[in-house]
Structure formats: C-alpha cells, structure tokens
JSON list of C-alpha atoms in Angstrom, two decimals:
[
{"chain": "A", "resi": 1, "resn": "UNK", "atom": "CA", "xyz": [63.33, 41.45, -82.84]},
{"chain": "A", "resi": 2, "resn": "UNK", "atom": "CA", "xyz": [61.11, 44.23, -83.92]},
{"chain": "A", "resi": 3, "resn": "UNK", "atom": "CA", "xyz": [58.35, 42.12, -84.91]},
{"chain": "A", "resi": 4, "resn": "UNK", "atom": "CA", "xyz": [56.57, 39.16, -83.40]},
{"chain": "A", "resi": 5, "resn": "UNK", "atom": "CA", "xyz": [57.22, 35.59, -84.43]},
{"chain": "A", "resi": 6, "resn": "UNK", "atom": "CA", "xyz": [54.63, 33.06, -84.99]},
{"chain": "A", "resi": 7, "resn": "UNK", "atom": "CA", "xyz": [54.59, 29.38, -85.20]},
{"chain": "A", "resi": 8, "resn": "UNK", "atom": "CA", "xyz": [54.26, 27.74, -88.64]},
{"chain": "A", "resi": 9, "resn": "UNK", "atom": "CA", "xyz": [51.57, 25.24, -89.55]},
{"chain": "A", "resi": 10, "resn": "UNK", "atom": "CA", "xyz": [51.81, 22.99, -92.73]},
{"chain": "A", "resi": 11, "resn": "UNK", "atom": "CA", "xyz": [49.56, 20.32, -94.21]},
{"chain": "A", "resi": 12, "resn": "UNK", "atom": "CA", "xyz": [50.06, 16.87, -93.29]},
{"chain": "A", "resi": 13, "resn": "UNK", "atom": "CA", "xyz": [49.30, 14.75, -96.26]},
{"chain": "A", "resi": 14, "resn": "UNK", "atom": "CA", "xyz": [48.20, 11.14, -96.12]},
{"chain": "A", "resi": 15, "resn": "UNK", "atom": "CA", "xyz": [47.09, 8.55, -98.67]},
{"chain": "A", "resi": 16, "resn": "UNK", "atom": "CA", "xyz": [43.41, 9.11, -99.82]},
{"chain": "A", "resi": 17, "resn": "UNK", "atom": "CA", "xyz": [43.08, 12.69, -98.39]},
{"chain": "A", "resi": 18, "resn": "UNK", "atom": "CA", "xyz": [40.84, 14.91, -100.34]},
{"chain": "A", "resi": 19, "resn": "UNK", "atom": "CA", "xyz": [42.69, 18.30, -101.20]},
{"chain": "A", "resi": 20, "resn": "UNK", "atom": "CA", "xyz": [40.91, 21.62, -101.47]},
{"chain": "A", "resi": 21, "resn": "UNK", "atom": "CA", "xyz": [42.13, 25.01, -102.86]},
{"chain": "A", "resi": 22, "resn": "UNK", "atom": "CA", "xyz": [42.42, 25.92, -99.16]},
{"chain": "A", "resi": 23, "resn": "UNK", "atom": "CA", "xyz": [44.87, 23.11, -98.42]},
{"chain": "A", "resi": 24, "resn": "UNK", "atom": "CA", "xyz": [46.98, 24.11, -101.46]},
{"chain": "A", "resi": 25, "resn": "UNK", "atom": "CA", "xyz": [46.97, 27.72, -100.49]},
{"chain": "A", "resi": 26, "resn": "UNK", "atom": "CA", "xyz": [47.89, 26.70, -96.98]},
{"chain": "A", "resi": 27, "resn": "UNK", "atom": "CA", "xyz": [50.94, 24.90, -98.38]},
{"chain": "A", "resi": 28, "resn": "UNK", "atom": "CA", "xyz": [51.94, 28.03, -100.39]},
{"chain": "A", "resi": 29, "resn": "UNK", "atom": "CA", "xyz": [51.43, 30.20, -97.45]},
{"chain": "A", "resi": 30, "resn": "UNK", "atom": "CA", "xyz": [53.70, 27.98, -95.31]},
{"chain": "A", "resi": 31, "resn": "UNK", "atom": "CA", "xyz": [56.65, 27.87, -97.81]},
{"chain": "A", "resi": 32, "resn": "UNK", "atom": "CA", "xyz": [56.33, 31.55, -98.49]},
{"chain": "A", "resi": 33, "resn": "UNK", "atom": "CA", "xyz": [56.19, 32.46, -94.70]},
{"chain": "A", "resi": 34, "resn": "UNK", "atom": "CA", "xyz": [59.40, 30.47, -94.16]},
{"chain": "A", "resi": 35, "resn": "UNK", "atom": "CA", "xyz": [61.22, 32.13, -96.88]},
{"chain": "A", "resi": 36, "resn": "UNK", "atom": "CA", "xyz": [60.08, 35.64, -95.89]},
{"chain": "A", "resi": 37, "resn": "UNK", "atom": "CA", "xyz": [61.26, 34.92, -92.22]},
{"chain": "A", "resi": 38, "resn": "UNK", "atom": "CA", "xyz": [64.61, 34.05, -93.70]},
{"chain": "A", "resi": 39, "resn": "UNK", "atom": "CA", "xyz": [64.74, 37.01, -95.91]},
{"chain": "A", "resi": 40, "resn": "UNK", "atom": "CA", "xyz": [63.82, 39.44, -92.93]},
{"chain": "A", "resi": 41, "resn": "UNK", "atom": "CA", "xyz": [66.11, 37.93, -90.45]},
{"chain": "A", "resi": 42, "resn": "UNK", "atom": "CA", "xyz": [69.20, 37.01, -92.59]},
{"chain": "A", "resi": 43, "resn": "UNK", "atom": "CA", "xyz": [69.15, 39.52, -95.33]},
{"chain": "A", "resi": 44, "resn": "UNK", "atom": "CA", "xyz": [67.27, 42.36, -93.87]},
{"chain": "A", "resi": 45, "resn": "UNK", "atom": "CA", "xyz": [65.70, 45.22, -96.04]},
{"chain": "A", "resi": 46, "resn": "UNK", "atom": "CA", "xyz": [67.47, 46.69, -98.94]},
{"chain": "A", "resi": 47, "resn": "UNK", "atom": "CA", "xyz": [69.03, 46.44, -102.37]},
{"chain": "A", "resi": 48, "resn": "UNK", "atom": "CA", "xyz": [70.46, 42.95, -102.79]},
{"chain": "A", "resi": 49, "resn": "UNK", "atom": "CA", "xyz": [72.00, 43.18, -106.18]},
{"chain": "A", "resi": 50, "resn": "UNK", "atom": "CA", "xyz": [72.00, 45.60, -109.19]},
{"chain": "A", "resi": 51, "resn": "UNK", "atom": "CA", "xyz": [69.34, 48.28, -109.50]},
{"chain": "A", "resi": 52, "resn": "UNK", "atom": "CA", "xyz": [71.95, 51.05, -110.25]},
{"chain": "A", "resi": 53, "resn": "UNK", "atom": "CA", "xyz": [70.50, 54.39, -111.18]},
{"chain": "A", "resi": 54, "resn": "UNK", "atom": "CA", "xyz": [71.94, 56.87, -113.60]},
{"chain": "A", "resi": 55, "resn": "UNK", "atom": "CA", "xyz": [70.52, 59.87, -115.40]},
{"chain": "A", "resi": 56, "resn": "UNK", "atom": "CA", "xyz": [70.63, 60.19, -119.22]},
{"chain": "A", "resi": 57, "resn": "UNK", "atom": "CA", "xyz": [69.65, 63.60, -120.90]},
{"chain": "A", "resi": 58, "resn": "UNK", "atom": "CA", "xyz": [68.15, 61.47, -123.83]},
{"chain": "A", "resi": 59, "resn": "UNK", "atom": "CA", "xyz": [66.33, 58.79, -121.83]},
{"chain": "A", "resi": 60, "resn": "UNK", "atom": "CA", "xyz": [66.05, 60.31, -118.25]},
{"chain": "A", "resi": 61, "resn": "UNK", "atom": "CA", "xyz": [66.31, 58.28, -115.09]},
{"chain": "A", "resi": 62, "resn": "UNK", "atom": "CA", "xyz": [67.30, 54.78, -115.81]},
{"chain": "A", "resi": 63, "resn": "UNK", "atom": "CA", "xyz": [67.14, 52.04, -113.19]},
{"chain": "A", "resi": 64, "resn": "UNK", "atom": "CA", "xyz": [69.07, 48.80, -114.08]},
{"chain": "A", "resi": 65, "resn": "UNK", "atom": "CA", "xyz": [67.97, 45.28, -113.40]},
{"chain": "A", "resi": 66, "resn": "UNK", "atom": "CA", "xyz": [68.30, 43.97, -109.93]},
{"chain": "A", "resi": 67, "resn": "UNK", "atom": "CA", "xyz": [66.75, 42.49, -106.76]},
{"chain": "A", "resi": 68, "resn": "UNK", "atom": "CA", "xyz": [65.66, 44.05, -103.45]},
{"chain": "A", "resi": 69, "resn": "UNK", "atom": "CA", "xyz": [64.14, 42.61, -100.29]},
{"chain": "A", "resi": 70, "resn": "UNK", "atom": "CA", "xyz": [61.52, 44.61, -98.35]},
{"chain": "A", "resi": 71, "resn": "UNK", "atom": "CA", "xyz": [60.66, 44.75, -94.76]},
{"chain": "A", "resi": 72, "resn": "UNK", "atom": "CA", "xyz": [57.93, 41.93, -95.12]},
{"chain": "A", "resi": 73, "resn": "UNK", "atom": "CA", "xyz": [60.70, 39.71, -96.45]},
{"chain": "A", "resi": 74, "resn": "UNK", "atom": "CA", "xyz": [59.49, 39.68, -99.80]},
{"chain": "A", "resi": 75, "resn": "UNK", "atom": "CA", "xyz": [61.91, 39.55, -102.96]},
{"chain": "A", "resi": 76, "resn": "UNK", "atom": "CA", "xyz": [61.32, 42.24, -105.44]},
{"chain": "A", "resi": 77, "resn": "UNK", "atom": "CA", "xyz": [62.88, 41.48, -108.90]},
{"chain": "A", "resi": 78, "resn": "UNK", "atom": "CA", "xyz": [63.35, 44.14, -111.67]},
{"chain": "A", "resi": 79, "resn": "UNK", "atom": "CA", "xyz": [64.08, 41.98, -114.65]},
{"chain": "A", "resi": 80, "resn": "UNK", "atom": "CA", "xyz": [65.05, 44.63, -117.19]},
{"chain": "A", "resi": 81, "resn": "UNK", "atom": "CA", "xyz": [66.18, 48.24, -117.26]},
{"chain": "A", "resi": 82, "resn": "UNK", "atom": "CA", "xyz": [63.26, 50.74, -116.49]},
{"chain": "A", "resi": 83, "resn": "UNK", "atom": "CA", "xyz": [62.98, 54.20, -117.48]},
{"chain": "A", "resi": 84, "resn": "UNK", "atom": "CA", "xyz": [61.45, 56.51, -114.89]},
{"chain": "A", "resi": 85, "resn": "UNK", "atom": "CA", "xyz": [59.90, 60.11, -115.72]},
{"chain": "A", "resi": 86, "resn": "UNK", "atom": "CA", "xyz": [61.06, 62.48, -113.14]},
{"chain": "A", "resi": 87, "resn": "UNK", "atom": "CA", "xyz": [58.74, 65.44, -113.11]},
{"chain": "A", "resi": 88, "resn": "UNK", "atom": "CA", "xyz": [59.74, 69.08, -112.61]},
{"chain": "A", "resi": 89, "resn": "UNK", "atom": "CA", "xyz": [63.20, 70.69, -112.69]},
{"chain": "A", "resi": 90, "resn": "UNK", "atom": "CA", "xyz": [63.81, 71.60, -109.04]},
{"chain": "A", "resi": 91, "resn": "UNK", "atom": "CA", "xyz": [63.58, 70.10, -105.66]},
{"chain": "A", "resi": 92, "resn": "UNK", "atom": "CA", "xyz": [64.29, 66.72, -104.14]},
{"chain": "A", "resi": 93, "resn": "UNK", "atom": "CA", "xyz": [62.75, 63.32, -104.51]},
{"chain": "A", "resi": 94, "resn": "UNK", "atom": "CA", "xyz": [63.35, 59.80, -103.31]},
{"chain": "A", "resi": 95, "resn": "UNK", "atom": "CA", "xyz": [63.08, 56.91, -105.58]},
{"chain": "A", "resi": 96, "resn": "UNK", "atom": "CA", "xyz": [61.90, 53.58, -103.98]},
{"chain": "A", "resi": 97, "resn": "UNK", "atom": "CA", "xyz": [60.83, 50.25, -105.27]},
{"chain": "A", "resi": 98, "resn": "UNK", "atom": "CA", "xyz": [57.75, 48.32, -104.02]},
{"chain": "A", "resi": 99, "resn": "UNK", "atom": "CA", "xyz": [56.47, 44.62, -104.30]},
{"chain": "A", "resi": 100, "resn": "UNK", "atom": "CA", "xyz": [53.21, 44.19, -106.22]},
{"chain": "A", "resi": 101, "resn": "UNK", "atom": "CA", "xyz": [51.00, 41.34, -106.96]},
{"chain": "A", "resi": 102, "resn": "UNK", "atom": "CA", "xyz": [48.23, 40.77, -109.65]},
{"chain": "A", "resi": 103, "resn": "UNK", "atom": "CA", "xyz": [45.98, 38.03, -110.96]},
{"chain": "A", "resi": 104, "resn": "UNK", "atom": "CA", "xyz": [46.81, 36.81, -114.36]},
{"chain": "A", "resi": 105, "resn": "UNK", "atom": "CA", "xyz": [45.42, 33.98, -116.71]},
{"chain": "A", "resi": 106, "resn": "UNK", "atom": "CA", "xyz": [41.71, 34.55, -116.21]},
{"chain": "A", "resi": 107, "resn": "UNK", "atom": "CA", "xyz": [40.06, 31.06, -115.69]},
{"chain": "A", "resi": 108, "resn": "UNK", "atom": "CA", "xyz": [36.35, 30.14, -115.64]},
{"chain": "A", "resi": 109, "resn": "UNK", "atom": "CA", "xyz": [35.24, 28.57, -112.38]},
{"chain": "A", "resi": 110, "resn": "UNK", "atom": "CA", "xyz": [33.66, 25.12, -113.27]},
{"chain": "A", "resi": 111, "resn": "UNK", "atom": "CA", "xyz": [29.97, 25.20, -112.74]},
{"chain": "A", "resi": 112, "resn": "UNK", "atom": "CA", "xyz": [29.88, 28.93, -112.41]},
{"chain": "A", "resi": 113, "resn": "UNK", "atom": "CA", "xyz": [29.81, 32.09, -114.37]},
{"chain": "A", "resi": 114, "resn": "UNK", "atom": "CA", "xyz": [32.79, 33.49, -112.36]},
{"chain": "A", "resi": 115, "resn": "UNK", "atom": "CA", "xyz": [36.21, 33.86, -113.72]},
{"chain": "A", "resi": 116, "resn": "UNK", "atom": "CA", "xyz": [39.39, 34.04, -111.39]},
{"chain": "A", "resi": 117, "resn": "UNK", "atom": "CA", "xyz": [42.97, 34.45, -111.96]},
{"chain": "A", "resi": 118, "resn": "UNK", "atom": "CA", "xyz": [44.76, 31.03, -112.36]},
{"chain": "A", "resi": 119, "resn": "UNK", "atom": "CA", "xyz": [48.16, 32.45, -111.35]},
{"chain": "A", "resi": 120, "resn": "UNK", "atom": "CA", "xyz": [49.44, 35.20, -109.13]},
{"chain": "A", "resi": 121, "resn": "UNK", "atom": "CA", "xyz": [52.35, 37.48, -110.80]},
{"chain": "A", "resi": 122, "resn": "UNK", "atom": "CA", "xyz": [54.80, 39.03, -108.38]},
{"chain": "A", "resi": 123, "resn": "UNK", "atom": "CA", "xyz": [55.99, 42.35, -109.73]},
{"chain": "A", "resi": 124, "resn": "UNK", "atom": "CA", "xyz": [57.44, 45.70, -108.84]},
{"chain": "A", "resi": 125, "resn": "UNK", "atom": "CA", "xyz": [56.64, 49.33, -108.90]},
{"chain": "A", "resi": 126, "resn": "UNK", "atom": "CA", "xyz": [59.09, 52.19, -109.00]},
{"chain": "A", "resi": 127, "resn": "UNK", "atom": "CA", "xyz": [57.87, 55.23, -106.87]},
{"chain": "A", "resi": 128, "resn": "UNK", "atom": "CA", "xyz": [59.00, 58.81, -106.68]},
{"chain": "A", "resi": 129, "resn": "UNK", "atom": "CA", "xyz": [58.33, 60.11, -103.21]},
{"chain": "A", "resi": 130, "resn": "UNK", "atom": "CA", "xyz": [58.75, 63.51, -101.58]},
{"chain": "A", "resi": 131, "resn": "UNK", "atom": "CA", "xyz": [60.07, 61.92, -98.33]},
{"chain": "A", "resi": 132, "resn": "UNK", "atom": "CA", "xyz": [61.95, 58.72, -97.85]},
{"chain": "A", "resi": 133, "resn": "UNK", "atom": "CA", "xyz": [59.84, 55.47, -96.90]},
{"chain": "A", "resi": 134, "resn": "UNK", "atom": "CA", "xyz": [60.46, 53.60, -93.81]},
{"chain": "A", "resi": 135, "resn": "UNK", "atom": "CA", "xyz": [62.62, 55.70, -91.78]},
{"chain": "A", "resi": 136, "resn": "UNK", "atom": "CA", "xyz": [64.48, 54.64, -88.70]},
{"chain": "A", "resi": 137, "resn": "UNK", "atom": "CA", "xyz": [65.76, 51.20, -89.88]},
{"chain": "A", "resi": 138, "resn": "UNK", "atom": "CA", "xyz": [68.82, 50.36, -87.75]},
{"chain": "A", "resi": 139, "resn": "UNK", "atom": "CA", "xyz": [72.05, 49.37, -89.52]},
{"chain": "A", "resi": 140, "resn": "UNK", "atom": "CA", "xyz": [73.34, 45.80, -89.03]},
{"chain": "A", "resi": 141, "resn": "UNK", "atom": "CA", "xyz": [77.00, 44.89, -88.94]},
{"chain": "A", "resi": 142, "resn": "UNK", "atom": "CA", "xyz": [76.75, 43.46, -92.47]},
{"chain": "A", "resi": 143, "resn": "UNK", "atom": "CA", "xyz": [75.62, 46.90, -93.77]},
{"chain": "A", "resi": 144, "resn": "UNK", "atom": "CA", "xyz": [71.96, 45.85, -94.38]},
{"chain": "A", "resi": 145, "resn": "UNK", "atom": "CA", "xyz": [69.00, 47.38, -92.55]},
{"chain": "A", "resi": 146, "resn": "UNK", "atom": "CA", "xyz": [66.90, 45.71, -89.90]},
{"chain": "A", "resi": 147, "resn": "UNK", "atom": "CA", "xyz": [63.34, 44.84, -91.03]},
{"chain": "A", "resi": 148, "resn": "UNK", "atom": "CA", "xyz": [60.40, 46.61, -89.12]},
{"chain": "A", "resi": 149, "resn": "UNK", "atom": "CA", "xyz": [57.89, 44.08, -90.60]},
{"chain": "A", "resi": 150, "resn": "UNK", "atom": "CA", "xyz": [55.80, 46.88, -92.01]},
{"chain": "A", "resi": 151, "resn": "UNK", "atom": "CA", "xyz": [54.62, 47.10, -95.64]},
{"chain": "A", "resi": 152, "resn": "UNK", "atom": "CA", "xyz": [56.37, 49.90, -97.20]},
{"chain": "A", "resi": 153, "resn": "UNK", "atom": "CA", "xyz": [58.62, 50.54, -100.32]},
{"chain": "A", "resi": 154, "resn": "UNK", "atom": "CA", "xyz": [62.30, 50.00, -100.07]},
{"chain": "A", "resi": 155, "resn": "UNK", "atom": "CA", "xyz": [64.29, 53.32, -100.22]},
{"chain": "A", "resi": 156, "resn": "UNK", "atom": "CA", "xyz": [66.52, 53.29, -103.29]},
{"chain": "A", "resi": 157, "resn": "UNK", "atom": "CA", "xyz": [68.14, 56.71, -104.12]},
{"chain": "A", "resi": 158, "resn": "UNK", "atom": "CA", "xyz": [68.01, 60.27, -103.37]},
{"chain": "A", "resi": 159, "resn": "UNK", "atom": "CA", "xyz": [67.34, 62.53, -106.44]},
{"chain": "A", "resi": 160, "resn": "UNK", "atom": "CA", "xyz": [68.06, 66.31, -106.63]},
{"chain": "A", "resi": 161, "resn": "UNK", "atom": "CA", "xyz": [67.82, 68.91, -109.42]},
{"chain": "A", "resi": 162, "resn": "UNK", "atom": "CA", "xyz": [70.99, 71.04, -109.81]},
{"chain": "A", "resi": 163, "resn": "UNK", "atom": "CA", "xyz": [71.45, 73.32, -112.73]},
{"chain": "A", "resi": 164, "resn": "UNK", "atom": "CA", "xyz": [69.12, 71.43, -114.84]},
{"chain": "A", "resi": 165, "resn": "UNK", "atom": "CA", "xyz": [70.67, 68.05, -114.25]},
{"chain": "A", "resi": 166, "resn": "UNK", "atom": "CA", "xyz": [69.42, 65.38, -112.01]},
{"chain": "A", "resi": 167, "resn": "UNK", "atom": "CA", "xyz": [71.99, 64.10, -109.44]},
{"chain": "A", "resi": 168, "resn": "UNK", "atom": "CA", "xyz": [71.44, 60.66, -108.27]},
{"chain": "A", "resi": 169, "resn": "UNK", "atom": "CA", "xyz": [72.80, 59.52, -104.81]},
{"chain": "A", "resi": 170, "resn": "UNK", "atom": "CA", "xyz": [73.00, 55.69, -104.26]},
{"chain": "A", "resi": 171, "resn": "UNK", "atom": "CA", "xyz": [70.93, 54.07, -101.54]},
{"chain": "A", "resi": 172, "resn": "UNK", "atom": "CA", "xyz": [72.12, 53.81, -98.24]},
{"chain": "A", "resi": 173, "resn": "UNK", "atom": "CA", "xyz": [70.00, 50.37, -98.12]},
{"chain": "A", "resi": 174, "resn": "UNK", "atom": "CA", "xyz": [72.76, 48.54, -99.88]},
{"chain": "A", "resi": 175, "resn": "UNK", "atom": "CA", "xyz": [75.18, 46.10, -98.20]},
{"chain": "A", "resi": 176, "resn": "UNK", "atom": "CA", "xyz": [78.41, 47.92, -97.26]},
{"chain": "A", "resi": 177, "resn": "UNK", "atom": "CA", "xyz": [80.65, 45.44, -99.10]},
{"chain": "A", "resi": 178, "resn": "UNK", "atom": "CA", "xyz": [78.64, 46.06, -102.40]},
{"chain": "A", "resi": 179, "resn": "UNK", "atom": "CA", "xyz": [81.19, 47.29, -104.93]},
{"chain": "A", "resi": 180, "resn": "UNK", "atom": "CA", "xyz": [78.33, 48.30, -107.42]},
{"chain": "A", "resi": 181, "resn": "UNK", "atom": "CA", "xyz": [77.34, 51.62, -105.77]}
]
C-alpha cells in the first residue's frame, strides 16, 4: 500500500432525525470515498476504456471518448471526441487527462442574498505537458498502474513532431489486455 487507509463513517438515520446539509454532504462523502478506494485498489491508475488519440492534418490532435481513473480513484469521463490544439512544430509533449469539478445551477440561499451552486458537475481537462505527470508508478500484473494517492493528471500519450507531422504514441497507462491501443 502506498497510501494510508482510514476508517469510514456514515450517517445513521433514525425516525424524526433532523437532517442538515452537512449530514447529506457526509452521506455523499462516504459513498464517494468507498468508490474511490475501490477504484484505487482494484482498477489502479490509467485509461480504462477508449480515449484513443490520432492526428488529422485537417482537425489536429483528436481524442476519442472514453474513461480513465486517476490516483485519487476518481473516474474521468470524456463523453465525446475532443480536438486539442498542439502548439509549435517541433519537440516532444505529453498529453494527460485530469479530473475537474465546477458548481452549476446557481441557486439563491433562502433568507440571504447569497447564491450557491445547486450541483457539482464532474468534468475533465486535457493537458499538454513538457514532462509526463506522476512518474514512478509501478506496473501491476494486470497491466494497470498502482495509485500513489496524489492528485495529478493521468498520463495518456507521448507526442513528437517529426517532419511536420505529429506522431502519437499510446499510453503505457492502459491495461495490457486492452486491444484498442
């Protein structure tokens, strides 16, 4: 184990119990924590499905829809094809995918002038980096990578310009039995 484990605590409901926003947030944290623990220990970090990359002279770098899991155990869903602008025409870059969250559906707080998000939308960000993120993850027998518990993007592909054309090398962070390389 590369990260500490902690005990989980959940809300114990009873008839007549007054519920607060903190109670409901604790309930969500419990279920998210359990799911993230399972993802870290059972799935590991890497590309779970899809997210194939290819270069098109007309459209640039294209990343197909898919799912990844990061070292925090979060699922990262890319629901549709993405076009990535790759700067320059020389050198090497690394494509990574990261989990994001943002508040949506602004809602007024009763009895106040404050406005807060009613929902949290989980999203993704595709990043172009000069060096690969999260180095040193050991390979598991199933071809996935052990999770370090750190919050960093998932390495996805190595990009290299050669003779004016972008070469895309698939991620090493993909299960070894994945035929979609």
